[in-house]
PDB file of C-alpha atoms in Angstrom:
ATOM      1  CA  MET A   1      39.503 -46.914  81.596  1.00 81.00           C
ATOM      2  CA  THR A   2      36.812 -49.482  82.302  1.00 86.00           C
ATOM      3  CA  ASP A   3      37.845 -52.462  84.412  1.00 90.00           C
ATOM      4  CA  PRO A   4      38.284 -55.628  82.257  1.00 91.00           C
ATOM      5  CA  GLU A   5      36.015 -57.635  84.580  1.00 93.00           C
ATOM      6  CA  GLU A   6      33.306 -54.969  84.211  1.00 93.00           C
ATOM      7  CA  ILE A   7      33.665 -55.169  80.413  1.00 92.00           C
ATOM      8  CA  ARG A   8      33.320 -58.961  80.522  1.00 91.00           C
ATOM      9  CA  ARG A   9      30.180 -58.715  82.689  1.00 94.00           C
ATOM     10  CA  PHE A  10      28.713 -56.013  80.432  1.00 91.00           C
ATOM     11  CA  ARG A  11      29.352 -58.112  77.306  1.00 89.00           C
ATOM     12  CA  SER A  12      27.657 -61.076  78.978  1.00 91.00           C
ATOM     13  CA  ALA A  13      24.616 -58.997  79.912  1.00 93.00           C
ATOM     14  CA  ILE A  14      24.287 -57.231  76.538  1.00 88.00           C
ATOM     15  CA  GLY A  15      24.723 -60.625  74.837  1.00 88.00           C
ATOM     16  CA  GLN A  16      21.270 -61.537  76.124  1.00 89.00           C
ATOM     17  CA  PHE A  17      19.891 -59.126  73.513  1.00 88.00           C
ATOM     18  CA  ALA A  18      19.615 -60.994  70.203  1.00 90.00           C
ATOM     19  CA  THR A  19      20.564 -58.877  67.198  1.00 92.00           C
ATOM     20  CA  GLY A  20      20.577 -59.188  63.462  1.00 94.00           C
ATOM     21  CA  VAL A  21      23.930 -59.439  61.704  1.00 97.00           C
ATOM     22  CA  CYS A  22      24.839 -56.906  59.027  1.00 98.00           C
ATOM     23  CA  VAL A  23      27.781 -56.029  56.856  1.00 98.00           C
ATOM     24  CA  VAL A  24      28.342 -52.297  56.472  1.00 98.00           C
ATOM     25  CA  THR A  25      30.019 -51.384  53.192  1.00 98.00           C
ATOM     26  CA  ALA A  26      31.483 -48.319  51.519  1.00 98.00           C
ATOM     27  CA  PHE A  27      33.909 -47.485  48.724  1.00 98.00           C
ATOM     28  CA  SER A  28      37.486 -46.555  49.500  1.00 97.00           C
ATOM     29  CA  GLU A  29      39.906 -45.180  46.941  1.00 95.00           C
ATOM     30  CA  ASN A  30      41.005 -48.824  46.398  1.00 95.00           C
ATOM     31  CA  GLY A  31      37.523 -50.305  45.918  1.00 97.00           C
ATOM     32  CA  PRO A  32      34.848 -51.763  48.185  1.00 98.00           C
ATOM     33  CA  THR A  33      35.396 -52.159  51.912  1.00 98.00           C
ATOM     34  CA  GLY A  34      33.200 -53.726  54.571  1.00 98.00           C
ATOM     35  CA  MET A  35      32.818 -54.777  58.187  1.00 98.00           C
ATOM     36  CA  THR A  36      30.430 -56.953  60.169  1.00 97.00           C
ATOM     37  CA  ALA A  37      28.233 -55.014  62.588  1.00 96.00           C
ATOM     38  CA  ASN A  38      25.189 -55.491  64.752  1.00 93.00           C
ATOM     39  CA  ALA A  39      24.946 -52.031  66.360  1.00 94.00           C
ATOM     40  CA  ILE A  40      22.500 -50.776  63.739  1.00 96.00           C
ATOM     41  CA  THR A  41      18.961 -49.494  64.053  1.00 96.00           C
ATOM     42  CA  SER A  42      16.344 -47.351  62.383  1.00 96.00           C
ATOM     43  CA  LEU A  43      16.227 -43.767  63.624  1.00 97.00           C
ATOM     44  CA  SER A  44      13.483 -41.973  61.702  1.00 96.00           C
ATOM     45  CA  LEU A  45      10.746 -42.648  59.175  1.00 96.00           C
ATOM     46  CA  ASP A  46      10.432 -39.021  58.059  1.00 97.00           C
ATOM     47  CA  PRO A  47      13.079 -38.523  56.836  1.00 98.00           C
ATOM     48  CA  LEU A  48      14.376 -42.088  56.434  1.00 98.00           C
ATOM     49  CA  LEU A  49      17.384 -42.320  58.782  1.00 98.00           C
ATOM     50  CA  MET A  50      19.452 -45.136  60.293  1.00 98.00           C
ATOM     51  CA  ILE A  51      22.158 -45.370  62.938  1.00 98.00           C
ATOM     52  CA  VAL A  52      25.344 -47.340  62.236  1.00 98.00           C
ATOM     53  CA  CYS A  53      28.001 -47.687  64.948  1.00 97.00           C
ATOM     54  CA  PHE A  54      31.600 -47.951  63.717  1.00 97.00           C
ATOM     55  CA  ASP A  55      34.640 -49.037  65.716  1.00 94.00           C
ATOM     56  CA  ARG A  56      36.874 -45.956  65.650  1.00 94.00           C
ATOM     57  CA  THR A  57      39.717 -47.988  64.092  1.00 93.00           C
ATOM     58  CA  ALA A  58      37.628 -49.655  61.358  1.00 95.00           C
ATOM     59  CA  ARG A  59      38.847 -49.226  57.793  1.00 96.00           C
ATOM     60  CA  THR A  60      35.206 -49.107  56.710  1.00 97.00           C
ATOM     61  CA  ARG A  61      34.575 -46.095  58.959  1.00 97.00           C
ATOM     62  CA  VAL A  62      37.479 -44.272  57.328  1.00 97.00           C
ATOM     63  CA  ALA A  63      36.164 -45.089  53.837  1.00 98.00           C
ATOM     64  CA  ALA A  64      32.571 -44.169  54.715  1.00 98.00           C
ATOM     65  CA  GLU A  65      33.667 -40.868  56.191  1.00 97.00           C
ATOM     66  CA  ALA A  66      35.798 -40.062  53.132  1.00 97.00           C
ATOM     67  CA  SER A  67      33.192 -41.086  50.544  1.00 98.00           C
ATOM     68  CA  GLY A  68      30.159 -39.903  52.502  1.00 98.00           C
ATOM     69  CA  ARG A  69      28.286 -43.016  51.334  1.00 98.00           C
ATOM     70  CA  VAL A  70      27.432 -46.289  53.082  1.00 98.00           C
ATOM     71  CA  ALA A  71      25.293 -49.420  52.711  1.00 98.00           C
ATOM     72  CA  VAL A  72      23.900 -51.672  55.425  1.00 98.00           C
ATOM     73  CA  ASN A  73      23.458 -55.285  54.272  1.00 98.00           C
ATOM     74  CA  VAL A  74      21.223 -57.485  56.461  1.00 98.00           C
ATOM     75  CA  LEU A  75      22.655 -61.004  56.240  1.00 98.00           C
ATOM     76  CA  SER A  76      20.614 -64.134  55.658  1.00 96.00           C
ATOM     77  CA  SER A  77      20.938 -67.245  57.801  1.00 95.00           C
ATOM     78  CA  ASP A  78      23.101 -68.867  55.113  1.00 95.00           C
ATOM     79  CA  GLN A  79      25.653 -66.012  55.129  1.00 97.00           C
ATOM     80  CA  GLU A  80      27.445 -66.869  58.385  1.00 97.00           C
ATOM     81  CA  GLU A  81      30.783 -67.319  56.579  1.00 97.00           C
ATOM     82  CA  ILE A  82      30.416 -63.866  54.998  1.00 98.00           C
ATOM     83  CA  SER A  83      29.837 -62.432  58.463  1.00 98.00           C
ATOM     84  CA  LYS A  84      32.979 -64.127  59.771  1.00 97.00           C
ATOM     85  CA  ILE A  85      35.260 -62.954  56.956  1.00 97.00           C
ATOM     86  CA  PHE A  86      33.978 -59.361  57.160  1.00 98.00           C
ATOM     87  CA  ALA A  87      34.531 -59.453  60.947  1.00 97.00           C
ATOM     88  CA  SER A  88      38.167 -60.448  60.411  1.00 96.00           C
ATOM     89  CA  LYS A  89      41.244 -58.316  59.754  1.00 94.00           C
ATOM     90  CA  ALA A  90      41.526 -59.836  56.263  1.00 97.00           C
ATOM     91  CA  THR A  91      42.344 -57.496  53.393  1.00 96.00           C
ATOM     92  CA  GLU A  92      39.430 -55.993  51.515  1.00 96.00           C
ATOM     93  CA  ASP A  93      40.344 -58.089  48.450  1.00 96.00           C
ATOM     94  CA  GLU A  94      40.128 -61.226  50.626  1.00 97.00           C
ATOM     95  CA  LYS A  95      36.823 -60.130  52.128  1.00 97.00           C
ATOM     96  CA  PHE A  96      35.201 -59.509  48.748  1.00 97.00           C
ATOM     97  CA  ALA A  97      36.686 -62.582  46.994  1.00 96.00           C
ATOM     98  CA  GLY A  98      33.739 -64.572  45.680  1.00 93.00           C
ATOM     99  CA  VAL A  99      31.175 -62.148  47.147  1.00 96.00           C
ATOM    100  CA  GLY A 100      28.947 -60.567  44.527  1.00 97.00           C
ATOM    101  CA  TRP A 101      27.765 -57.005  44.913  1.00 98.00           C
ATOM    102  CA  LYS A 102      26.136 -54.146  43.022  1.00 98.00           C
ATOM    103  CA  GLU A 103      26.369 -50.407  43.561  1.00 98.00           C
ATOM    104  CA  HIS A 104      23.291 -48.652  44.934  1.00 98.00           C
ATOM    105  CA  ALA A 105      23.242 -44.990  45.968  1.00 97.00           C
ATOM    106  CA  GLY A 106      27.038 -44.866  45.829  1.00 97.00           C
ATOM    107  CA  ALA A 107      27.770 -47.890  48.039  1.00 98.00           C
ATOM    108  CA  PRO A 108      28.286 -51.645  47.490  1.00 98.00           C
ATOM    109  CA  VAL A 109      25.263 -53.825  48.267  1.00 98.00           C
ATOM    110  CA  LEU A 110      26.027 -57.519  48.798  1.00 98.00           C
ATOM    111  CA  ASP A 111      24.235 -60.182  46.779  1.00 97.00           C
ATOM    112  CA  GLY A 112      22.040 -62.433  48.911  1.00 96.00           C
ATOM    113  CA  SER A 113      21.265 -59.849  51.592  1.00 97.00           C
ATOM    114  CA  ILE A 114      17.696 -60.183  52.865  1.00 97.00           C
ATOM    115  CA  GLY A 115      17.473 -56.431  53.278  1.00 98.00           C
ATOM    116  CA  TRP A 116      19.704 -53.506  52.408  1.00 98.00           C
ATOM    117  CA  PHE A 117      19.830 -49.750  52.871  1.00 98.00           C
ATOM    118  CA  ALA A 118      22.127 -47.315  51.082  1.00 98.00           C
ATOM    119  CA  GLY A 119      22.639 -43.589  51.315  1.00 98.00           C
ATOM    120  CA  ALA A 120      24.595 -40.655  52.632  1.00 98.00           C
ATOM    121  CA  LEU A 121      26.572 -40.733  55.861  1.00 98.00           C
ATOM    122  CA  THR A 122      25.395 -37.354  57.153  1.00 98.00           C
ATOM    123  CA  ASP A 123      27.010 -37.258  60.591  1.00 97.00           C
ATOM    124  CA  LEU A 124      29.499 -39.042  62.851  1.00 97.00           C
ATOM    125  CA  ARG A 125      29.307 -38.507  66.609  1.00 97.00           C
ATOM    126  CA  PRO A 126      31.660 -39.785  69.319  1.00 97.00           C
ATOM    127  CA  GLY A 127      30.427 -42.791  71.284  1.00 95.00           C
ATOM    128  CA  GLY A 128      33.192 -44.167  73.490  1.00 93.00           C
ATOM    129  CA  ASP A 129      35.386 -46.523  71.469  1.00 93.00           C
ATOM    130  CA  HIS A 130      32.924 -46.222  68.551  1.00 95.00           C
ATOM    131  CA  GLU A 131      31.527 -43.477  66.372  1.00 97.00           C
ATOM    132  CA  ILE A 132      27.803 -43.220  65.801  1.00 98.00           C
ATOM    133  CA  GLY A 133      26.968 -42.635  62.151  1.00 98.00           C
ATOM    134  CA  ILE A 134      23.687 -41.253  60.880  1.00 98.00           C
ATOM    135  CA  VAL A 135      22.718 -42.478  57.421  1.00 98.00           C
ATOM    136  CA  ALA A 136      20.142 -40.740  55.244  1.00 98.00           C
ATOM    137  CA  VAL A 137      18.606 -43.719  53.413  1.00 98.00           C
ATOM    138  CA  GLU A 138      18.197 -43.047  49.697  1.00 98.00           C
ATOM    139  CA  ASP A 139      17.620 -46.567  48.374  1.00 98.00           C
ATOM    140  CA  PHE A 140      16.687 -49.883  49.974  1.00 98.00           C
ATOM    141  CA  GLY A 141      15.416 -53.338  49.132  1.00 98.00           C
ATOM    142  CA  VAL A 142      14.216 -56.661  50.474  1.00 97.00           C
ATOM    143  CA  GLY A 143      15.300 -60.160  49.465  1.00 95.00           C
ATOM    144  CA  PRO A 144      14.144 -63.648  50.396  1.00 95.00           C
ATOM    145  CA  GLY A 145      15.386 -65.651  53.337  1.00 94.00           C
ATOM    146  CA  GLU A 146      15.642 -65.737  57.102  1.00 95.00           C
ATOM    147  CA  PRO A 147      17.941 -63.442  59.118  1.00 96.00           C
ATOM    148  CA  LEU A 148      21.266 -64.401  60.625  1.00 96.00           C
ATOM    149  CA  LEU A 149      21.152 -63.607  64.339  1.00 95.00           C
ATOM    150  CA  TYR A 150      23.747 -63.154  67.079  1.00 94.00           C
ATOM    151  CA  HIS A 151      22.968 -64.098  70.693  1.00 92.00           C
ATOM    152  CA  ARG A 152      25.152 -64.866  73.740  1.00 91.00           C
ATOM    153  CA  GLY A 153      28.344 -64.558  71.690  1.00 90.00           C
ATOM    154  CA  ALA A 154      27.291 -67.018  68.980  1.00 92.00           C
ATOM    155  CA  TYR A 155      25.420 -67.090  65.690  1.00 92.00           C
ATOM    156  CA  ALA A 156      21.790 -68.158  65.883  1.00 91.00           C
ATOM    157  CA  ARG A 157      18.904 -68.743  63.534  1.00 85.00           C
ATOM    158  CA  MET A 158      15.194 -68.183  63.888  1.00 84.00           C
ATOM    159  CA  MET A 159      13.085 -71.194  64.761  1.00 76.00           C
ATOM    160  CA  GLY A 160       9.749 -71.785  63.081  1.00 64.00           C
ATOM    161  CA  GLU A 161       8.086 -69.949  60.260  1.00 57.00           C
ATOM    162  CA  THR A 162       8.041 -66.216  59.767  1.00 55.00           C
ATOM    163  CA  PRO A 163       5.424 -64.279  57.810  1.00 52.00           C
TER     164      PRO A 163
END
């Protein structure tokens, strides 16, 4: 077991790396489910693959594994509240209350996302207290807006204009 002080120091150091904020979604037998995540990256352009890291205890991981389908929703700078509710232990009904979505490639894609990727969860590999999922991207899209960022344990926004 890692020493708590070492974990705190590691979190402080890794917090220097600014990341985008996403909500990963899937369908469970009871409807849509989702969780906030920032451990997401592209893996391959040929074929189109992504990596999504799931907390081992996440309800969304269970649903994604069962359904074999997942979506990654890149949040816009005005979706901070969505990020917070999907990061909570709220029920799935509470998380999706007032949040529009449409199904793409067998997974829920959130309205207002500035980018989204949907497809098959092809593999889950152990990664400490997380599982590393590989997603074969089958559908994706881009929307308007600026990204919501996370840096040093807090939400952040881009400064200046982007192309």
